[in-house]
Amino acid sequence: IKKPVASPLPKSTSSAPLKYNISSELVQTKKPSLSFVVIGHVDAGKSTLMGRLLYDVGAVDKHIIDKYAKESGNVGKGSFALAWVMDQTEEERNRGVTIDIAVSTFYSNGIQFTIVDAPGHRDFVPNMIAGSSQADVAVLVVDSATNAFESGFSLDGQTKEHAILVRSLGVDRILVAVNKLDTVDWSFDRFEEIRIQLTEFLTKVVGFQLSKITFIPVSGLNGDNVVNNKSDVSWYSSKKTILSELESIAINEKSYSLKKDHEKDFRMIIANFYAVPHTSDVAVQGKIDSGSVQIGQLLKVIPSGMVTQVRSISPIGEDSSTNKSESKREWAIAGDNILLSVPATSIDLDKVSVGDVLANQDSNIESVHKFTSRIVVFDVARPLLPGTKVLLHRGRTNEPCKISRLVSILDKSTGTPIKKKPRFLSSGQTATVDIELEGDQTIPLDTFSNSKELGRFVLRKGGSTIAAGVVDSLISSKENTP
Ligand code: GDP
């Protein structure tokens, strides 16, 4: 692929008035959509459940599943056939190499669902961090089999880490699939035991509101309460299924919150970008954090400052062969996962990185080297000292940096400082700290009060997540030098 050469936009196209006034009425005409990330301990049944969901909504042909059943049966893993649906889609994506994000899309009752960061990835947490920042809802899968829930929920189990992570990354709605209930004879007591323990944990430790948590008893393997209701469970009167609950969230909860978000300034963290082969376009992919975008709109890439103009907008994960009418849009708003195409001549690909921000032409988002933040320390083997080197993750980017100063330890419930200049931070503490990027690196950031997406991050060290935080204030480069 020949590398495009950057040059200014032709003046004639740049200042035309925009076609749409993105009003609430216009937003109402938009089809509902919902993206979700699937989390949980290894072997909890994530792949099987998602395979079952895709199969039962008719997104996978019966002959494909039969083929996998035969192939996987041949290697003695008969029940893996549903999970293979997920893995296969991923393999196909990898071969197609269009966009490097694991997304599967399906439709139900006119709602577009996107499974972000579908299971199948083995190096799960960094991908989950990337995926979660693009998700509206988390589906937490727990294994109800005897002792299995307990091992997933133990100190080194992933159930807890994943739940804390998605919440830290801004997902505030969670659906818990209490899975494999077939292995415990659909025991109400077992379901209740898990529901009570997890409710306590999700509300008190992780910080989900009680009204934002739904528990659904399921068997992914047998397809009970995934799409089709299991009618012979007398104690389960609500009849909710995974699909019915996702639909209800898309219609009743998500569309409501969008009414506010689309009125803000346009912002999208770049999750991926590439020169589109055989065209003079560059494609930029991401989830719109706030505001709206339309064809013809001028946008600025931060930090490079390059100005570009939207040529076309496509929803992500679209299967253009079956949904032709839906495969292009003239406008999109907060919450949409999209692929924007812009003229290759307006963008120097060497000056763009994943994690850069696309914003309105007049945006004043800063790219900073150092900032003050409030962090929550996860379970750490050793206390965190000033100077601790960490990786800062936000969306799909990670930047080496250090915790340069410990300002104070905060009271967890009130947020007021209880100890100034601590010598170290230990597990479970909340603190104000300064974070400084390595060398002279900068990252486009904003305070959490201005932007939930640009003001939130996760810190990792040696392959595990050690803290999650929000940006309190940016430290300008002048204040940097003592
Ligand atoms: P993942 O690692 O969370 O993606 O888990 P998988 O989907 O690969 O499933 C792990 C194992 O649990 C496989 O052997 C599945 O067949 C089995 N499994 C998944 N869901 C169920 C279920 O609802 N009931 C039973 N009995 N087994 C299940």
PDB file of N, CA and C in Angstrom, residues 1-4 97-98 272-284 342 344 347 349:
ATOM      1  N   ILE A   1       0.861  -1.207   0.000  1.00  0.00           N
ATOM      2  CA  ILE A   1       0.000   0.000   0.000  1.00  0.00           C
ATOM      3  C   ILE A   1       0.889   1.246   0.000  1.00  0.00           C
ATOM      4  N   LYS A   2       0.587   2.111  -0.925  1.00  0.00           N
ATOM      5  CA  LYS A   2       1.372   3.342  -0.994  1.00  0.00           C
ATOM      6  C   LYS A   2       0.957   4.297   0.112  1.00  0.00           C
ATOM      7  N   LYS A   3       1.943   4.912   0.733  1.00  0.00           N
ATOM      8  CA  LYS A   3       1.593   5.800   1.841  1.00  0.00           C
ATOM      9  C   LYS A   3       1.092   7.141   1.335  1.00  0.00           C
ATOM     10  N   PRO A   4      -0.062   7.579   1.809  1.00  0.00           N
ATOM     11  CA  PRO A   4      -0.588   8.853   1.327  1.00  0.00           C
ATOM     12  C   PRO A   4       0.269  10.024   1.813  1.00  0.00           C
ATOM     13  N   VAL A  97      -8.332  -9.552   8.120  1.00  0.00           N
ATOM     14  CA  VAL A  97      -7.568  -8.402   8.603  1.00  0.00           C
ATOM     15  C   VAL A  97      -8.109  -7.055   8.144  1.00  0.00           C
ATOM     16  N   THR A  98      -9.332  -6.801   8.463  1.00  0.00           N
ATOM     17  CA  THR A  98      -9.841  -5.467   8.187  1.00  0.00           C
ATOM     18  C   THR A  98      -9.617  -4.587   9.405  1.00  0.00           C
ATOM     19  N   ASN A 272      -8.481   2.309  16.172  1.00  0.00           N
ATOM     20  CA  ASN A 272      -7.707   1.718  15.094  1.00  0.00           C
ATOM     21  C   ASN A 272      -7.809   2.620  13.861  1.00  0.00           C
ATOM     22  N   PHE A 273      -6.822   2.517  12.968  1.00  0.00           N
ATOM     23  CA  PHE A 273      -6.891   3.269  11.714  1.00  0.00           C
ATOM     24  C   PHE A 273      -6.023   2.596  10.677  1.00  0.00           C
ATOM     25  N   TYR A 274      -6.369   2.760   9.419  1.00  0.00           N
ATOM     26  CA  TYR A 274      -5.556   2.159   8.356  1.00  0.00           C
ATOM     27  C   TYR A 274      -5.911   2.802   7.022  1.00  0.00           C
ATOM     28  N   ALA A 275      -4.962   2.738   6.093  1.00  0.00           N
ATOM     29  CA  ALA A 275      -5.234   3.200   4.741  1.00  0.00           C
ATOM     30  C   ALA A 275      -6.088   2.139   4.069  1.00  0.00           C
ATOM     31  N   VAL A 276      -7.216   2.525   3.500  1.00  0.00           N
ATOM     32  CA  VAL A 276      -8.096   1.553   2.862  1.00  0.00           C
ATOM     33  C   VAL A 276      -7.490   1.186   1.500  1.00  0.00           C
ATOM     34  N   PRO A 277      -7.191  -0.105   1.282  1.00  0.00           N
ATOM     35  CA  PRO A 277      -6.553  -0.495   0.023  1.00  0.00           C
ATOM     36  C   PRO A 277      -7.387  -0.080  -1.194  1.00  0.00           C
ATOM     37  N   HIS A 278      -6.721   0.293  -2.253  1.00  0.00           N
ATOM     38  CA  HIS A 278      -7.346   0.641  -3.538  1.00  0.00           C
ATOM     39  C   HIS A 278      -8.251   1.869  -3.487  1.00  0.00           C
ATOM     40  N   THR A 279      -8.123   2.700  -2.444  1.00  0.00           N
ATOM     41  CA  THR A 279      -8.905   3.943  -2.419  1.00  0.00           C
ATOM     42  C   THR A 279      -7.962   5.050  -1.966  1.00  0.00           C
ATOM     43  N   SER A 280      -8.463   6.266  -1.958  1.00  0.00           N
ATOM     44  CA  SER A 280      -7.648   7.364  -1.426  1.00  0.00           C
ATOM     45  C   SER A 280      -8.177   7.755  -0.048  1.00  0.00           C
ATOM     46  N   ASP A 281      -8.660   6.746   0.696  1.00  0.00           N
ATOM     47  CA  ASP A 281      -9.244   6.991   2.012  1.00  0.00           C
ATOM     48  C   ASP A 281      -8.414   6.381   3.138  1.00  0.00           C
ATOM     49  N   VAL A 282      -8.541   7.018   4.296  1.00  0.00           N
ATOM     50  CA  VAL A 282      -8.048   6.423   5.528  1.00  0.00           C
ATOM     51  C   VAL A 282      -9.278   6.126   6.369  1.00  0.00           C
ATOM     52  N   ALA A 283      -9.334   4.925   6.970  1.00  0.00           N
ATOM     53  CA  ALA A 283     -10.453   4.579   7.831  1.00  0.00           C
ATOM     54  C   ALA A 283     -10.022   4.733   9.285  1.00  0.00           C
ATOM     55  N   VAL A 284     -10.886   5.326  10.084  1.00  0.00           N
ATOM     56  CA  VAL A 284     -10.608   5.532  11.505  1.00  0.00           C
ATOM     57  C   VAL A 284     -11.749   4.905  12.287  1.00  0.00           C
ATOM     58  N   VAL A 342     -11.890   9.216   5.832  1.00  0.00           N
ATOM     59  CA  VAL A 342     -11.460  10.601   5.601  1.00  0.00           C
ATOM     60  C   VAL A 342     -10.431  10.572   4.471  1.00  0.00           C
ATOM     61  N   ALA A 344      -7.189  10.484   2.491  1.00  0.00           N
ATOM     62  CA  ALA A 344      -5.822  10.141   2.871  1.00  0.00           C
ATOM     63  C   ALA A 344      -4.902  11.350   2.759  1.00  0.00           C
ATOM     64  N   ILE A 347      -4.312  13.360   6.103  1.00  0.00           N
ATOM     65  CA  ILE A 347      -3.790  12.707   7.305  1.00  0.00           C
ATOM     66  C   ILE A 347      -2.422  12.098   7.025  1.00  0.00           C
ATOM     67  N   LEU A 349      -0.217   9.398   8.248  1.00  0.00           N
ATOM     68  CA  LEU A 349      -0.396   8.238   9.134  1.00  0.00           C
ATOM     69  C   LEU A 349       0.737   8.078  10.141  1.00  0.00           C
TER      70      LEU A 349
END
